[in-house]
């Protein structure tokens, strides 16, 4: 027994083993990271036991191209097209370059907007470097169809030129500005500071009437609607244009993520949601034609009638009744950016009352077309027994 204890004591006090560099080694300990590097593989975490082999298998990783790579691709493509496709003799350099961009980019399947923005940005940079045309700030559109923008403004002298300049980054066929009831220098600024088609009314037309007037003047396949309260980056308008290009008739702004929980909704948001629900489109939530930006097709205008745009919920219901395609493809936060004015602030503001009334008018049009119960038929009651 004493000999055994002495042997154990000698082992404990023995000098520690040292490696080639004279460093101490911990016996029985393997550094996973070192071993992994040695064998050229990443260290794997120990998996939990149990479960099928399929559930433990890692999903396949799809190859993704980073936006920076698309930027470089765009620069190279733009330089090449500048040599192969000069646009110096074209009436509109923007529209001509957008046409060439369509041919170059259509085979690349730019499925995400960050990739598209990067590729298009690089393309105009590359084209500008070789051609000498200052196109660096242009935003090319993912459509070969013609696009008009309708901008309605009233007392927006501080912001209107910024909005116009941003819209001019797009290769629009026409930009129509409807100025109504302005008591400041809005009209003078737009007329002197842009080449837009300006329609001026000295008196106030009322909400949304300007959109209908602008639509009557527009001569394009796609009409984009914006307001002059604040500037929206041109890149953020592309999803609405692209949605209509792909077959949607009304591309709405998806403002639902900015509204909060149902308990916090105001009367306007609730009535918007209710309209979509009773029309069989609960997926649209509180998204409505009352909120900008949005885009519509020429087919939609011809189907519902341009005058319907004066009452946006009515126009939306007419579109749904006609079987037109409506979606909300993109979200722009107009809730926090919208100006607080004496007409649109408060639970019972004049604007809130107007919008609720618009929805009541829209319901009336739906009742005339689909009956008193709309998309909720009564299949349970035998009403004719009580009527006898």
JSON list of C-alpha atoms in Angstrom, two decimals, residues 155-316:
[
{"chain": "A", "resi": 155, "resn": "UNK", "atom": "CA", "xyz": [-48.87, 74.79, -50.42]},
{"chain": "A", "resi": 156, "resn": "UNK", "atom": "CA", "xyz": [-45.71, 72.72, -50.80]},
{"chain": "A", "resi": 157, "resn": "UNK", "atom": "CA", "xyz": [-43.20, 75.41, -51.77]},
{"chain": "A", "resi": 158, "resn": "UNK", "atom": "CA", "xyz": [-40.56, 74.00, -49.41]},
{"chain": "A", "resi": 159, "resn": "UNK", "atom": "CA", "xyz": [-40.64, 70.43, -50.71]},
{"chain": "A", "resi": 160, "resn": "UNK", "atom": "CA", "xyz": [-42.09, 70.40, -54.23]},
{"chain": "A", "resi": 161, "resn": "UNK", "atom": "CA", "xyz": [-38.84, 70.93, -56.16]},
{"chain": "A", "resi": 162, "resn": "UNK", "atom": "CA", "xyz": [-37.10, 68.20, -54.18]},
{"chain": "A", "resi": 163, "resn": "UNK", "atom": "CA", "xyz": [-39.93, 65.80, -55.05]},
{"chain": "A", "resi": 164, "resn": "UNK", "atom": "CA", "xyz": [-39.83, 66.80, -58.72]},
{"chain": "A", "resi": 165, "resn": "UNK", "atom": "CA", "xyz": [-36.05, 66.38, -58.93]},
{"chain": "A", "resi": 166, "resn": "UNK", "atom": "CA", "xyz": [-36.28, 62.91, -57.41]},
{"chain": "A", "resi": 167, "resn": "UNK", "atom": "CA", "xyz": [-38.97, 61.86, -59.87]},
{"chain": "A", "resi": 168, "resn": "UNK", "atom": "CA", "xyz": [-36.84, 63.15, -62.73]},
{"chain": "A", "resi": 169, "resn": "UNK", "atom": "CA", "xyz": [-34.26, 60.49, -61.89]},
{"chain": "A", "resi": 170, "resn": "UNK", "atom": "CA", "xyz": [-36.70, 58.02, -63.47]},
{"chain": "A", "resi": 171, "resn": "UNK", "atom": "CA", "xyz": [-37.01, 57.66, -67.27]},
{"chain": "A", "resi": 172, "resn": "UNK", "atom": "CA", "xyz": [-40.60, 58.93, -67.29]},
{"chain": "A", "resi": 173, "resn": "UNK", "atom": "CA", "xyz": [-42.54, 59.63, -70.43]},
{"chain": "A", "resi": 174, "resn": "UNK", "atom": "CA", "xyz": [-44.16, 62.57, -68.67]},
{"chain": "A", "resi": 175, "resn": "UNK", "atom": "CA", "xyz": [-44.37, 64.22, -65.27]},
{"chain": "A", "resi": 176, "resn": "UNK", "atom": "CA", "xyz": [-47.67, 65.94, -64.53]},
{"chain": "A", "resi": 177, "resn": "UNK", "atom": "CA", "xyz": [-47.92, 68.30, -61.55]},
{"chain": "A", "resi": 178, "resn": "UNK", "atom": "CA", "xyz": [-51.39, 69.40, -60.45]},
{"chain": "A", "resi": 179, "resn": "UNK", "atom": "CA", "xyz": [-51.23, 72.52, -58.27]},
{"chain": "A", "resi": 180, "resn": "UNK", "atom": "CA", "xyz": [-54.49, 73.49, -56.61]},
{"chain": "A", "resi": 181, "resn": "UNK", "atom": "CA", "xyz": [-55.48, 75.99, -53.94]},
{"chain": "A", "resi": 182, "resn": "UNK", "atom": "CA", "xyz": [-51.91, 77.04, -53.17]},
{"chain": "A", "resi": 183, "resn": "UNK", "atom": "CA", "xyz": [-51.46, 80.31, -51.34]},
{"chain": "A", "resi": 184, "resn": "UNK", "atom": "CA", "xyz": [-47.65, 80.21, -51.44]},
{"chain": "A", "resi": 185, "resn": "UNK", "atom": "CA", "xyz": [-45.05, 80.02, -54.23]},
{"chain": "A", "resi": 186, "resn": "UNK", "atom": "CA", "xyz": [-45.62, 76.35, -55.13]},
{"chain": "A", "resi": 187, "resn": "UNK", "atom": "CA", "xyz": [-46.83, 77.05, -58.67]},
{"chain": "A", "resi": 188, "resn": "UNK", "atom": "CA", "xyz": [-44.07, 79.55, -59.43]},
{"chain": "A", "resi": 189, "resn": "UNK", "atom": "CA", "xyz": [-41.37, 77.20, -58.17]},
{"chain": "A", "resi": 190, "resn": "UNK", "atom": "CA", "xyz": [-42.58, 74.24, -60.22]},
{"chain": "A", "resi": 191, "resn": "UNK", "atom": "CA", "xyz": [-43.03, 76.28, -63.39]},
{"chain": "A", "resi": 192, "resn": "UNK", "atom": "CA", "xyz": [-39.62, 77.94, -63.22]},
{"chain": "A", "resi": 193, "resn": "UNK", "atom": "CA", "xyz": [-37.65, 75.05, -61.72]},
{"chain": "A", "resi": 194, "resn": "UNK", "atom": "CA", "xyz": [-38.72, 72.06, -63.84]},
{"chain": "A", "resi": 195, "resn": "UNK", "atom": "CA", "xyz": [-39.88, 70.96, -67.27]},
{"chain": "A", "resi": 196, "resn": "UNK", "atom": "CA", "xyz": [-42.95, 69.20, -65.90]},
{"chain": "A", "resi": 197, "resn": "UNK", "atom": "CA", "xyz": [-46.42, 69.67, -67.33]},
{"chain": "A", "resi": 198, "resn": "UNK", "atom": "CA", "xyz": [-48.02, 71.93, -64.72]},
{"chain": "A", "resi": 199, "resn": "UNK", "atom": "CA", "xyz": [-51.79, 72.22, -64.26]},
{"chain": "A", "resi": 200, "resn": "UNK", "atom": "CA", "xyz": [-52.82, 75.12, -62.05]},
{"chain": "A", "resi": 201, "resn": "UNK", "atom": "CA", "xyz": [-56.10, 75.76, -60.23]},
{"chain": "A", "resi": 202, "resn": "UNK", "atom": "CA", "xyz": [-56.30, 78.86, -58.10]},
{"chain": "A", "resi": 203, "resn": "UNK", "atom": "CA", "xyz": [-59.03, 77.40, -55.91]},
{"chain": "A", "resi": 204, "resn": "UNK", "atom": "CA", "xyz": [-58.84, 74.21, -53.87]},
{"chain": "A", "resi": 205, "resn": "UNK", "atom": "CA", "xyz": [-60.17, 71.15, -55.69]},
{"chain": "A", "resi": 206, "resn": "UNK", "atom": "CA", "xyz": [-60.41, 68.86, -52.70]},
{"chain": "A", "resi": 207, "resn": "UNK", "atom": "CA", "xyz": [-58.62, 65.63, -51.87]},
{"chain": "A", "resi": 208, "resn": "UNK", "atom": "CA", "xyz": [-57.82, 63.25, -54.73]},
{"chain": "A", "resi": 209, "resn": "UNK", "atom": "CA", "xyz": [-59.49, 65.33, -57.46]},
{"chain": "A", "resi": 210, "resn": "UNK", "atom": "CA", "xyz": [-56.03, 66.28, -58.69]},
{"chain": "A", "resi": 211, "resn": "UNK", "atom": "CA", "xyz": [-55.17, 62.62, -59.25]},
{"chain": "A", "resi": 212, "resn": "UNK", "atom": "CA", "xyz": [-58.16, 62.20, -61.54]},
{"chain": "A", "resi": 213, "resn": "UNK", "atom": "CA", "xyz": [-57.23, 65.35, -63.48]},
{"chain": "A", "resi": 214, "resn": "UNK", "atom": "CA", "xyz": [-53.62, 64.23, -63.85]},
{"chain": "A", "resi": 215, "resn": "UNK", "atom": "CA", "xyz": [-54.74, 60.78, -65.01]},
{"chain": "A", "resi": 216, "resn": "UNK", "atom": "CA", "xyz": [-56.84, 62.33, -67.77]},
{"chain": "A", "resi": 217, "resn": "UNK", "atom": "CA", "xyz": [-53.73, 64.02, -69.12]},
{"chain": "A", "resi": 218, "resn": "UNK", "atom": "CA", "xyz": [-51.43, 61.01, -68.74]},
{"chain": "A", "resi": 219, "resn": "UNK", "atom": "CA", "xyz": [-50.70, 59.00, -71.86]},
{"chain": "A", "resi": 220, "resn": "UNK", "atom": "CA", "xyz": [-48.73, 56.00, -70.60]},
{"chain": "A", "resi": 221, "resn": "UNK", "atom": "CA", "xyz": [-49.12, 52.31, -69.86]},
{"chain": "A", "resi": 222, "resn": "UNK", "atom": "CA", "xyz": [-48.39, 52.78, -66.15]},
{"chain": "A", "resi": 223, "resn": "UNK", "atom": "CA", "xyz": [-49.36, 55.76, -63.99]},
{"chain": "A", "resi": 224, "resn": "UNK", "atom": "CA", "xyz": [-47.48, 56.41, -60.75]},
{"chain": "A", "resi": 225, "resn": "UNK", "atom": "CA", "xyz": [-49.09, 58.61, -58.08]},
{"chain": "A", "resi": 226, "resn": "UNK", "atom": "CA", "xyz": [-47.13, 60.57, -55.47]},
{"chain": "A", "resi": 227, "resn": "UNK", "atom": "CA", "xyz": [-47.74, 63.57, -53.23]},
{"chain": "A", "resi": 228, "resn": "UNK", "atom": "CA", "xyz": [-45.62, 66.64, -52.66]},
{"chain": "A", "resi": 229, "resn": "UNK", "atom": "CA", "xyz": [-45.47, 66.46, -48.86]},
{"chain": "A", "resi": 230, "resn": "UNK", "atom": "CA", "xyz": [-42.13, 64.64, -48.75]},
{"chain": "A", "resi": 231, "resn": "UNK", "atom": "CA", "xyz": [-39.49, 63.15, -51.00]},
{"chain": "A", "resi": 232, "resn": "UNK", "atom": "CA", "xyz": [-39.44, 59.41, -51.59]},
{"chain": "A", "resi": 233, "resn": "UNK", "atom": "CA", "xyz": [-36.19, 58.01, -53.09]},
{"chain": "A", "resi": 234, "resn": "UNK", "atom": "CA", "xyz": [-36.75, 57.04, -56.70]},
{"chain": "A", "resi": 235, "resn": "UNK", "atom": "CA", "xyz": [-35.42, 53.54, -55.98]},
{"chain": "A", "resi": 236, "resn": "UNK", "atom": "CA", "xyz": [-38.32, 52.97, -53.57]},
{"chain": "A", "resi": 237, "resn": "UNK", "atom": "CA", "xyz": [-40.85, 53.66, -56.34]},
{"chain": "A", "resi": 238, "resn": "UNK", "atom": "CA", "xyz": [-39.57, 50.89, -58.62]},
{"chain": "A", "resi": 239, "resn": "UNK", "atom": "CA", "xyz": [-41.41, 47.99, -56.90]},
{"chain": "A", "resi": 240, "resn": "UNK", "atom": "CA", "xyz": [-44.78, 49.60, -57.66]},
{"chain": "A", "resi": 241, "resn": "UNK", "atom": "CA", "xyz": [-43.87, 50.13, -61.31]},
{"chain": "A", "resi": 242, "resn": "UNK", "atom": "CA", "xyz": [-42.47, 46.60, -61.61]},
{"chain": "A", "resi": 243, "resn": "UNK", "atom": "CA", "xyz": [-45.59, 45.08, -60.06]},
{"chain": "A", "resi": 244, "resn": "UNK", "atom": "CA", "xyz": [-47.84, 46.70, -62.68]},
{"chain": "A", "resi": 245, "resn": "UNK", "atom": "CA", "xyz": [-45.39, 45.72, -65.41]},
{"chain": "A", "resi": 246, "resn": "UNK", "atom": "CA", "xyz": [-45.80, 42.08, -64.34]},
{"chain": "A", "resi": 247, "resn": "UNK", "atom": "CA", "xyz": [-49.60, 42.16, -64.54]},
{"chain": "A", "resi": 248, "resn": "UNK", "atom": "CA", "xyz": [-50.92, 43.84, -61.40]},
{"chain": "A", "resi": 249, "resn": "UNK", "atom": "CA", "xyz": [-53.56, 46.48, -62.11]},
{"chain": "A", "resi": 250, "resn": "UNK", "atom": "CA", "xyz": [-53.24, 48.34, -58.81]},
{"chain": "A", "resi": 251, "resn": "UNK", "atom": "CA", "xyz": [-50.01, 48.26, -56.81]},
{"chain": "A", "resi": 252, "resn": "UNK", "atom": "CA", "xyz": [-50.72, 49.68, -53.34]},
{"chain": "A", "resi": 253, "resn": "UNK", "atom": "CA", "xyz": [-48.37, 50.91, -50.66]},
{"chain": "A", "resi": 254, "resn": "UNK", "atom": "CA", "xyz": [-48.17, 48.30, -47.90]},
{"chain": "A", "resi": 255, "resn": "UNK", "atom": "CA", "xyz": [-48.49, 50.60, -44.88]},
{"chain": "A", "resi": 256, "resn": "UNK", "atom": "CA", "xyz": [-49.82, 47.87, -42.57]},
{"chain": "A", "resi": 257, "resn": "UNK", "atom": "CA", "xyz": [-46.41, 47.17, -40.93]},
{"chain": "A", "resi": 258, "resn": "UNK", "atom": "CA", "xyz": [-46.31, 50.76, -39.68]},
{"chain": "A", "resi": 259, "resn": "UNK", "atom": "CA", "xyz": [-49.78, 50.78, -38.09]},
{"chain": "A", "resi": 260, "resn": "UNK", "atom": "CA", "xyz": [-49.10, 48.64, -35.02]},
{"chain": "A", "resi": 261, "resn": "UNK", "atom": "CA", "xyz": [-51.52, 46.21, -33.38]},
{"chain": "A", "resi": 262, "resn": "UNK", "atom": "CA", "xyz": [-55.22, 46.14, -34.16]},
{"chain": "A", "resi": 263, "resn": "UNK", "atom": "CA", "xyz": [-56.01, 47.63, -30.75]},
{"chain": "A", "resi": 264, "resn": "UNK", "atom": "CA", "xyz": [-54.05, 50.75, -31.65]},
{"chain": "A", "resi": 265, "resn": "UNK", "atom": "CA", "xyz": [-55.68, 51.35, -35.05]},
{"chain": "A", "resi": 266, "resn": "UNK", "atom": "CA", "xyz": [-57.57, 54.56, -35.67]},
{"chain": "A", "resi": 267, "resn": "UNK", "atom": "CA", "xyz": [-60.98, 54.75, -37.31]},
{"chain": "A", "resi": 268, "resn": "UNK", "atom": "CA", "xyz": [-59.55, 55.27, -40.79]},
{"chain": "A", "resi": 269, "resn": "UNK", "atom": "CA", "xyz": [-57.30, 52.20, -40.62]},
{"chain": "A", "resi": 270, "resn": "UNK", "atom": "CA", "xyz": [-60.15, 50.08, -39.25]},
{"chain": "A", "resi": 271, "resn": "UNK", "atom": "CA", "xyz": [-62.57, 51.04, -42.00]},
{"chain": "A", "resi": 272, "resn": "UNK", "atom": "CA", "xyz": [-59.89, 50.34, -44.63]},
{"chain": "A", "resi": 273, "resn": "UNK", "atom": "CA", "xyz": [-59.34, 46.87, -43.18]},
{"chain": "A", "resi": 274, "resn": "UNK", "atom": "CA", "xyz": [-63.10, 46.26, -43.01]},
{"chain": "A", "resi": 275, "resn": "UNK", "atom": "CA", "xyz": [-63.53, 47.17, -46.68]},
{"chain": "A", "resi": 276, "resn": "UNK", "atom": "CA", "xyz": [-60.91, 44.66, -47.77]},
{"chain": "A", "resi": 277, "resn": "UNK", "atom": "CA", "xyz": [-62.40, 42.00, -45.50]},
{"chain": "A", "resi": 278, "resn": "UNK", "atom": "CA", "xyz": [-65.98, 42.28, -46.80]},
{"chain": "A", "resi": 279, "resn": "UNK", "atom": "CA", "xyz": [-64.70, 42.33, -50.38]},
{"chain": "A", "resi": 280, "resn": "UNK", "atom": "CA", "xyz": [-62.94, 39.01, -49.84]},
{"chain": "A", "resi": 281, "resn": "UNK", "atom": "CA", "xyz": [-59.40, 40.41, -49.67]},
{"chain": "A", "resi": 282, "resn": "UNK", "atom": "CA", "xyz": [-58.37, 40.24, -45.99]},
{"chain": "A", "resi": 283, "resn": "UNK", "atom": "CA", "xyz": [-54.77, 39.83, -47.17]},
{"chain": "A", "resi": 284, "resn": "UNK", "atom": "CA", "xyz": [-54.73, 43.52, -48.11]},
{"chain": "A", "resi": 285, "resn": "UNK", "atom": "CA", "xyz": [-55.30, 44.43, -44.45]},
{"chain": "A", "resi": 286, "resn": "UNK", "atom": "CA", "xyz": [-55.42, 48.26, -44.16]},
{"chain": "A", "resi": 287, "resn": "UNK", "atom": "CA", "xyz": [-53.77, 48.90, -47.49]},
{"chain": "A", "resi": 288, "resn": "UNK", "atom": "CA", "xyz": [-55.76, 51.25, -49.67]},
{"chain": "A", "resi": 289, "resn": "UNK", "atom": "CA", "xyz": [-55.70, 53.42, -52.74]},
{"chain": "A", "resi": 290, "resn": "UNK", "atom": "CA", "xyz": [-55.91, 56.41, -50.39]},
{"chain": "A", "resi": 291, "resn": "UNK", "atom": "CA", "xyz": [-52.22, 56.06, -49.50]},
{"chain": "A", "resi": 292, "resn": "UNK", "atom": "CA", "xyz": [-49.39, 57.03, -51.82]},
{"chain": "A", "resi": 293, "resn": "UNK", "atom": "CA", "xyz": [-47.25, 56.01, -53.52]},
{"chain": "A", "resi": 294, "resn": "UNK", "atom": "CA", "xyz": [-49.17, 53.63, -55.71]},
{"chain": "A", "resi": 295, "resn": "UNK", "atom": "CA", "xyz": [-49.31, 52.72, -59.38]},
{"chain": "A", "resi": 296, "resn": "UNK", "atom": "CA", "xyz": [-52.14, 51.65, -61.68]},
{"chain": "A", "resi": 297, "resn": "UNK", "atom": "CA", "xyz": [-52.33, 50.19, -65.15]},
{"chain": "A", "resi": 298, "resn": "UNK", "atom": "CA", "xyz": [-53.96, 51.74, -68.17]},
{"chain": "A", "resi": 299, "resn": "UNK", "atom": "CA", "xyz": [-56.34, 48.80, -68.13]},
{"chain": "A", "resi": 300, "resn": "UNK", "atom": "CA", "xyz": [-57.45, 49.72, -64.60]},
{"chain": "A", "resi": 301, "resn": "UNK", "atom": "CA", "xyz": [-58.22, 53.32, -65.56]},
{"chain": "A", "resi": 302, "resn": "UNK", "atom": "CA", "xyz": [-60.23, 52.22, -68.58]},
{"chain": "A", "resi": 303, "resn": "UNK", "atom": "CA", "xyz": [-62.13, 49.63, -66.52]},
{"chain": "A", "resi": 304, "resn": "UNK", "atom": "CA", "xyz": [-63.14, 51.68, -63.47]},
{"chain": "A", "resi": 305, "resn": "UNK", "atom": "CA", "xyz": [-63.26, 55.10, -65.11]},
{"chain": "A", "resi": 306, "resn": "UNK", "atom": "CA", "xyz": [-60.82, 57.89, -64.36]},
{"chain": "A", "resi": 307, "resn": "UNK", "atom": "CA", "xyz": [-63.44, 59.87, -62.43]},
{"chain": "A", "resi": 308, "resn": "UNK", "atom": "CA", "xyz": [-63.52, 57.06, -59.84]},
{"chain": "A", "resi": 309, "resn": "UNK", "atom": "CA", "xyz": [-60.09, 58.14, -58.62]},
{"chain": "A", "resi": 310, "resn": "UNK", "atom": "CA", "xyz": [-61.71, 61.14, -56.92]},
{"chain": "A", "resi": 311, "resn": "UNK", "atom": "CA", "xyz": [-62.98, 58.67, -54.28]},
{"chain": "A", "resi": 312, "resn": "UNK", "atom": "CA", "xyz": [-60.11, 56.17, -53.86]},
{"chain": "A", "resi": 313, "resn": "UNK", "atom": "CA", "xyz": [-62.01, 53.50, -51.84]},
{"chain": "A", "resi": 314, "resn": "UNK", "atom": "CA", "xyz": [-64.73, 53.51, -54.48]},
{"chain": "A", "resi": 315, "resn": "UNK", "atom": "CA", "xyz": [-62.12, 53.07, -57.20]},
{"chain": "A", "resi": 316, "resn": "UNK", "atom": "CA", "xyz": [-60.64, 50.16, -55.25]}
]
